[in-house]
Coordinates of N, CA and C in Angstrom, one line a residue:
X4 N 166.3 346.1 1.2 CA 166.5 345.6 2.5 C 167.9 345.2 2.8
X5 N 168.6 344.9 1.8 CA 170.0 344.5 2.0 C 170.9 345.7 2.4
X6 N 170.4 346.9 2.1 CA 171.2 348.1 2.5 C 171.2 348.3 4.0
X7 N 170.1 347.8 4.6 CA 170.0 347.9 6.1 C 170.3 346.6 6.7
X8 N 170.9 345.7 6.0 CA 171.3 344.3 6.4 C 170.2 343.5 7.0
X9 N 169.0 343.5 6.3 CA 167.9 342.7 6.7 C 167.6 341.7 5.6
X10 N 167.2 340.5 5.9 CA 166.8 339.5 5.0 C 165.3 339.3 5.0
X11 N 164.6 339.1 3.9 CA 163.2 338.8 3.9 C 163.1 337.2 3.7
X12 N 162.3 336.6 4.5 CA 162.1 335.2 4.4 C 161.1 335.0 3.2
X13 N 161.6 334.1 2.3 CA 160.8 334.0 1.0 C 159.4 333.4 1.2
X14 N 159.2 332.5 2.3 CA 157.9 332.0 2.5 C 157.0 332.9 3.4
X15 N 157.6 333.7 4.2 CA 156.8 334.5 5.1 C 156.5 335.9 4.5
X16 N 157.3 336.3 3.5 CA 157.1 337.6 2.9 C 156.4 337.5 1.6
X17 N 155.2 338.0 1.5 CA 154.4 337.9 0.3 C 153.4 339.1 0.2
X18 N 153.0 339.4 -1.0 CA 152.0 340.5 -1.1 C 150.7 339.8 -1.2
X19 N 149.8 340.3 -0.3 CA 148.5 339.7 -0.2 C 147.4 340.8 -0.6
X20 N 146.4 340.3 -1.4 CA 145.3 341.1 -1.8 C 144.2 341.1 -0.8
X21 N 143.9 342.2 -0.2 CA 142.9 342.3 0.9 C 141.5 342.3 0.2
X22 N 141.0 341.2 -0.2 CA 139.7 341.1 -0.9 C 138.6 341.4 0.0
X23 N 137.6 342.2 -0.4 CA 136.4 342.4 0.3 C 135.3 342.8 -0.7
X24 N 134.2 343.3 -0.2 CA 133.0 343.7 -1.1 C 133.4 344.8 -2.0
X25 N 134.3 345.6 -1.7 CA 134.7 346.8 -2.5 C 135.8 346.4 -3.5
X26 N 136.5 345.4 -3.2 CA 137.7 344.9 -4.1 C 137.3 343.6 -4.6
X27 N 137.0 343.5 -5.9 CA 136.4 342.3 -6.5 C 137.5 341.5 -7.3
X28 N 138.7 342.0 -7.3 CA 139.7 341.3 -8.1 C 140.0 339.9 -7.6
X29 N 140.6 339.1 -8.5 CA 141.0 337.7 -8.2 C 142.6 337.7 -8.2
X30 N 143.1 337.2 -7.0 CA 144.5 337.1 -6.9 C 144.9 335.8 -6.2
X31 N 146.1 335.4 -6.3 CA 146.5 334.1 -5.8 C 146.5 334.1 -4.2
X32 N 147.1 335.2 -3.7 CA 147.2 335.3 -2.2 C 146.1 336.2 -1.7
X33 N 145.1 335.7 -0.9 CA 144.1 336.6 -0.4 C 144.0 336.4 1.2
X34 N 145.0 335.7 1.7 CA 145.0 335.5 3.2 C 146.4 335.4 3.7
X35 N 146.6 335.7 5.0 CA 147.9 335.5 5.6 C 147.7 335.4 7.1
X36 N 148.7 334.7 7.7 CA 148.7 334.5 9.2 C 149.6 335.4 9.8
X37 N 149.2 336.0 11.0 CA 150.0 336.9 11.8 C 149.6 336.8 13.2
X38 N 150.5 336.5 14.1 CA 150.3 336.5 15.6 C 149.1 335.6 16.0
X39 N 149.0 334.5 15.4 CA 147.9 333.6 15.7 C 146.6 333.8 15.1
X40 N 146.5 334.8 14.2 CA 145.3 335.2 13.5 C 145.5 334.9 12.0
X41 N 144.4 334.5 11.3 CA 144.4 334.5 9.9 C 143.6 335.6 9.4
X42 N 144.2 336.5 8.6 CA 143.5 337.6 8.0 C 143.0 337.1 6.6
X43 N 141.7 337.2 6.4 CA 141.1 336.7 5.2 C 139.7 337.3 4.9
X44 N 139.2 337.2 3.7 CA 137.8 337.7 3.4 C 136.8 336.8 4.2
X45 N 136.0 337.5 5.0 CA 135.0 336.8 5.8 C 133.7 337.6 5.7
X46 N 132.6 336.9 6.0 CA 131.3 337.6 6.0 C 131.1 338.4 7.3
X47 N 130.5 339.6 7.2 CA 130.2 340.4 8.3 C 128.9 341.0 8.1
X48 N 128.3 341.7 9.1 CA 127.0 342.4 8.9 C 127.2 343.9 9.2
X49 N 126.5 344.7 8.4 CA 126.6 346.1 8.7 C 125.5 346.5 9.7
X50 N 125.4 347.8 10.0 CA 124.4 348.2 11.0 C 122.9 348.0 10.6
X51 N 122.7 347.7 9.3 CA 121.4 347.4 8.8 C 121.2 345.9 8.7
X52 N 122.1 345.1 9.3 CA 122.0 343.6 9.4 C 122.2 343.0 8.0
X53 N 122.7 343.7 7.0 CA 123.0 343.1 5.7 C 124.4 342.5 5.7
X54 N 124.5 341.3 5.1 CA 125.7 340.6 5.0 C 126.6 341.2 3.9
X55 N 127.9 341.3 4.2 CA 128.8 341.7 3.1 C 130.2 341.1 3.4
X56 N 131.1 341.1 2.4 CA 132.4 340.5 2.6 C 133.4 341.5 3.0
X57 N 134.2 341.2 4.1 CA 135.1 342.2 4.6 C 136.4 341.4 4.9
X58 N 137.5 342.1 4.9 CA 138.8 341.5 5.2 C 139.0 341.5 6.7
X59 N 138.9 340.4 7.4 CA 138.9 340.4 8.9 C 139.8 339.3 9.5
X60 N 140.3 339.5 10.7 CA 141.1 338.5 11.3 C 140.2 337.5 12.1
X61 N 140.7 336.3 12.3 CA 140.1 335.3 13.1 C 141.2 334.4 13.6
X62 N 140.9 333.6 14.6 CA 141.9 332.7 15.1 C 142.3 331.8 14.0
X63 N 143.6 331.6 13.8 CA 144.1 330.7 12.7 C 143.9 329.3 13.0
X64 N 143.9 328.5 11.9 CA 143.7 327.0 12.1 C 144.8 326.4 13.0
X65 N 146.0 326.9 12.8 CA 147.1 326.4 13.7 C 146.9 326.8 15.1
X66 N 146.4 328.0 15.4 CA 146.1 328.4 16.8 C 145.0 327.6 17.4
X67 N 143.9 327.4 16.7 CA 142.8 326.6 17.2 C 143.2 325.1 17.4
X68 N 144.0 324.6 16.5 CA 144.5 323.2 16.7 C 145.4 323.1 18.0
X69 N 146.2 324.1 18.2 CA 147.1 324.1 19.4 C 146.2 324.3 20.7
X70 N 145.2 325.1 20.6 CA 144.3 325.2 21.8 C 143.6 323.9 22.1
X71 N 143.2 323.2 21.0 CA 142.5 321.9 21.1 C 143.5 320.9 21.8
X72 N 144.7 320.9 21.4 CA 145.7 320.0 22.0 C 145.9 320.3 23.5
X73 N 145.9 321.6 23.8 CA 146.1 322.0 25.2 C 144.9 321.6 26.0
X74 N 143.7 321.7 25.4 CA 142.4 321.3 26.1 C 142.5 319.8 26.3
X75 N 142.9 319.0 25.4 CA 143.0 317.6 25.5 C 144.0 317.2 26.6
X76 N 145.1 318.0 26.7 CA 146.1 317.8 27.8 C 145.6 318.0 29.2
X77 N 144.6 318.9 29.3 CA 144.0 319.2 30.6 C 143.4 317.9 31.2
X78 N 142.8 317.0 30.3 CA 142.2 315.8 30.7 C 141.1 316.0 31.8
X79 N 140.3 317.0 31.5 CA 139.2 317.3 32.4 C 138.3 316.1 32.8
X80 N 138.0 315.4 31.8 CA 137.1 314.3 32.0 C 137.6 313.2 32.9
X81 N 138.9 313.2 33.2 CA 139.5 312.1 34.0 C 139.7 312.6 35.5
X82 N 139.4 313.9 35.7 CA 139.7 314.4 37.1 C 138.4 314.3 38.0
X83 N 138.0 313.1 38.2 CA 136.8 312.9 38.9 C 136.9 313.1 40.4
X84 N 138.1 313.3 40.9 CA 138.3 313.6 42.3 C 138.1 315.1 42.7
X85 N 137.9 315.9 41.7 CA 137.7 317.3 41.9 C 136.2 317.7 41.6
X86 N 135.8 318.8 42.3 CA 134.5 319.3 42.0 C 134.5 320.2 40.7
X87 N 133.3 320.5 40.2 CA 133.3 321.3 39.0 C 133.8 322.7 39.3
X88 N 133.6 323.2 40.5 CA 134.2 324.5 40.9 C 135.7 324.5 40.9
X89 N 136.3 323.4 41.4 CA 137.7 323.3 41.5 C 138.3 323.2 40.1
X90 N 137.6 322.5 39.2 CA 138.1 322.4 37.8 C 138.0 323.8 37.1
X91 N 136.9 324.5 37.4 CA 136.8 325.9 36.8 C 137.9 326.8 37.3
X92 N 138.2 326.7 38.6 CA 139.3 327.5 39.2 C 140.6 327.2 38.5
X93 N 140.8 325.9 38.2 CA 142.1 325.5 37.6 C 142.2 326.0 36.1
X94 N 141.1 325.9 35.4 CA 141.3 326.0 33.9 C 140.7 327.4 33.4
X95 N 139.9 328.1 34.2 CA 139.3 329.3 33.7 C 140.4 330.4 33.3
X96 N 141.5 330.5 34.0 CA 142.5 331.5 33.5 C 143.0 331.2 32.1
X97 N 143.2 330.0 31.8 CA 143.6 329.6 30.4 C 142.5 329.9 29.4
X98 N 141.3 329.4 29.7 CA 140.2 329.6 28.8 C 139.9 331.1 28.6
X99 N 139.9 331.9 29.7 CA 139.7 333.3 29.6 C 140.8 334.0 28.8
X100 N 142.0 333.5 28.9 CA 143.1 334.1 28.0 C 142.8 333.8 26.6
X101 N 142.3 332.6 26.2 CA 142.0 332.3 24.8 C 140.8 333.2 24.3
X102 N 139.8 333.4 25.2 CA 138.6 334.2 24.8 C 139.0 335.7 24.7
X103 N 139.8 336.2 25.6 CA 140.2 337.6 25.5 C 141.1 337.9 24.3
X104 N 142.0 336.9 23.9 CA 142.9 337.2 22.8 C 142.2 336.9 21.5
X105 N 141.7 335.7 21.3 CA 141.2 335.2 20.0 C 139.7 335.6 19.8
X106 N 139.0 335.8 20.9 CA 137.6 336.2 20.8 C 137.3 337.6 20.5
X107 N 138.4 338.4 20.4 CA 138.2 339.8 20.1 C 137.6 340.0 18.7
X108 N 138.1 339.2 17.8 CA 137.6 339.3 16.4 C 137.0 337.9 16.0
X109 N 135.9 338.0 15.3 CA 135.2 336.8 14.8 C 135.1 335.7 15.8
X110 N 134.2 336.0 16.8 CA 134.0 335.2 18.0 C 133.6 333.7 17.6
X111 N 132.8 333.6 16.5 CA 132.3 332.3 16.2 C 133.4 331.3 15.9
X112 N 134.6 331.8 15.5 CA 135.7 330.9 15.2 C 136.1 330.0 16.5
X113 N 135.8 330.5 17.7 CA 136.1 329.8 18.9 C 135.0 328.9 19.3
X114 N 133.9 329.0 18.7 CA 132.7 328.3 19.2 C 132.9 326.8 19.3
X115 N 133.4 326.2 18.3 CA 133.6 324.7 18.3 C 134.6 324.3 19.4
X116 N 135.6 325.0 19.6 CA 136.6 324.7 20.6 C 135.9 324.8 22.0
X117 N 135.2 325.9 22.2 CA 134.6 326.1 23.6 C 133.5 325.1 23.8
X118 N 132.8 324.7 22.8 CA 131.8 323.6 23.0 C 132.4 322.3 23.4
X119 N 133.6 322.1 23.0 CA 134.4 320.9 23.4 C 134.6 320.9 24.9
X120 N 134.7 322.0 25.5 CA 134.9 322.1 26.9 C 133.6 321.5 27.6
X121 N 132.5 321.9 27.1 CA 131.2 321.3 27.6 C 131.2 319.8 27.4
X122 N 131.6 319.4 26.3 CA 131.6 317.9 26.1 C 132.5 317.2 27.1
X123 N 133.7 317.8 27.4 CA 134.6 317.2 28.4 C 133.9 317.2 29.8
X124 N 133.2 318.3 30.1 CA 132.5 318.4 31.3 C 131.4 317.4 31.5
X125 N 130.7 317.1 30.3 CA 129.7 316.0 30.3 C 130.4 314.7 30.6
X126 N 131.5 314.4 30.0 CA 132.2 313.2 30.2 C 132.7 313.1 31.7
X127 N 133.2 314.2 32.2 CA 133.6 314.3 33.6 C 132.4 313.9 34.5
X128 N 131.2 314.5 34.3 CA 130.1 314.3 35.1 C 129.6 312.8 35.0
X129 N 129.7 312.2 33.8 CA 129.2 310.9 33.6 C 130.2 309.9 34.4
X130 N 131.5 310.2 34.5 CA 132.4 309.4 35.2 C 132.3 309.6 36.7
X131 N 132.1 310.8 37.1 CA 132.1 311.2 38.5 C 130.8 310.7 39.2
X132 N 129.6 310.8 38.6 CA 128.4 310.5 39.2 C 127.7 309.4 38.4
X133 N 127.5 308.3 39.0 CA 127.0 307.1 38.4 C 125.6 307.4 37.8
X134 N 124.7 308.2 38.5 CA 123.4 308.4 38.0 C 123.4 309.3 36.7
X135 N 124.5 309.8 36.4 CA 124.6 310.7 35.2 C 125.2 309.9 34.0
X136 N 125.3 308.6 34.1 CA 125.9 307.8 33.1 C 125.1 307.9 31.8
X137 N 123.9 308.2 31.8 CA 123.1 308.5 30.6 C 123.4 309.9 30.2
X138 N 123.8 310.1 28.9 CA 124.2 311.4 28.4 C 123.2 312.5 28.6
X139 N 121.9 312.2 28.4 CA 120.9 313.2 28.5 C 120.8 313.7 30.0
X140 N 121.0 312.8 30.9 CA 121.0 313.3 32.3 C 122.2 314.1 32.7
X141 N 123.3 313.8 32.1 CA 124.5 314.6 32.3 C 124.4 316.0 31.7
X142 N 123.8 316.1 30.5 CA 123.5 317.4 29.9 C 122.6 318.2 30.8
X143 N 121.5 317.6 31.3 CA 120.6 318.3 32.1 C 121.3 318.8 33.4
X144 N 122.1 318.0 34.0 CA 122.8 318.3 35.2 C 123.7 319.6 34.9
X145 N 124.5 319.5 33.8 CA 125.4 320.6 33.5 C 124.6 321.9 33.2
X146 N 123.5 321.7 32.4 CA 122.7 322.9 32.1 C 122.1 323.6 33.3
X147 N 121.8 322.7 34.3 CA 121.2 323.3 35.6 C 122.3 324.1 36.3
X148 N 123.5 323.5 36.3 CA 124.6 324.2 37.0 C 124.9 325.6 36.3
X149 N 124.9 325.5 34.9 CA 125.1 326.7 34.2 C 124.0 327.8 34.4
X150 N 122.8 327.3 34.6 CA 121.7 328.2 34.9 C 121.9 328.9 36.2
X151 N 122.3 328.0 37.2 CA 122.4 328.5 38.6 C 123.7 329.4 38.7
X152 N 124.7 329.0 38.1 CA 126.0 329.8 38.2 C 126.5 330.1 36.8
X153 N 126.0 331.0 36.1 CA 126.4 331.3 34.7 C 127.8 331.8 34.5
X154 N 128.4 332.2 35.6 CA 129.8 332.7 35.5 C 130.8 331.8 36.0
X155 N 130.4 330.5 36.3 CA 131.3 329.6 36.9 C 132.5 329.3 35.9
X156 N 132.2 329.0 34.7 CA 133.2 328.8 33.6 C 133.2 330.0 32.7
X157 N 134.4 330.4 32.3 CA 134.6 331.6 31.4 C 133.9 331.4 30.1
X158 N 133.8 330.2 29.5 CA 133.1 330.1 28.2 C 131.6 330.2 28.4
X159 N 131.1 329.9 29.6 CA 129.6 330.1 29.8 C 129.3 331.6 29.8
X160 N 130.2 332.4 30.3 CA 130.0 333.9 30.3 C 130.1 334.4 28.9
X161 N 130.9 333.7 28.1 CA 131.1 334.1 26.7 C 129.9 333.7 25.8
X162 N 129.0 332.9 26.3 CA 127.8 332.5 25.6 C 127.7 331.1 25.2
X163 N 128.7 330.3 25.5 CA 128.7 328.8 25.1 C 128.1 328.1 26.3
X164 N 126.8 328.1 26.5 CA 126.2 327.5 27.6 C 125.6 326.2 27.3
X165 N 125.8 325.2 28.1 CA 125.3 323.8 27.8 C 123.8 323.9 28.0
X166 N 123.1 323.4 27.0 CA 121.6 323.3 27.0 C 121.2 321.9 26.6
X167 N 120.2 321.4 27.3 CA 119.7 320.1 27.0 C 119.3 320.0 25.6
X168 N 119.8 319.0 24.9 CA 119.5 318.8 23.5 C 120.2 319.6 22.5
X169 N 121.2 320.4 22.9 CA 122.0 321.2 22.0 C 123.5 321.1 22.4
X170 N 124.3 321.7 21.6 CA 125.8 321.7 21.9 C 126.2 323.1 22.3
X171 N 125.2 324.0 22.5 CA 125.5 325.4 22.9 C 125.8 326.2 21.6
X172 N 125.9 327.5 21.7 CA 126.1 328.4 20.6 C 126.9 329.6 20.9
X173 N 127.5 330.2 19.9 CA 128.3 331.4 20.1 C 127.6 332.4 19.2

């Protein structure tokens, strides 16, 4: 590389073993981060629904942490002066961007983050409407809205729907 006047960063440049079901060897480096994704051995299912190990990308810990920070900065739960539709109009572009970029591979990695949006919406409803101060009532209210308007929030279209007695699923 010195011939073409390029330097390799010692921490960023490493040889990684792409371990999966067909490659059983043990090596020190079996994962790497690239463009917000962590490439690592992960479970997958074949067309016969059998589980096997494959080398797949998923949103990196650092990327999920940063999305969580951004979500916290939105302060959805404190914006009681706005309707749920106005909040959706404000934040859907960002949420949809996350889903389109990171949800392309290993969707379940985003599940916990997207469920947090529902938690913030519950907190918002409990602060905005006094009758929803009981958590179960707020969950019921939000699940009714999601049933009536399933495409209101981008993460509801993705499958993270608020349901009474659950935290949603991906």
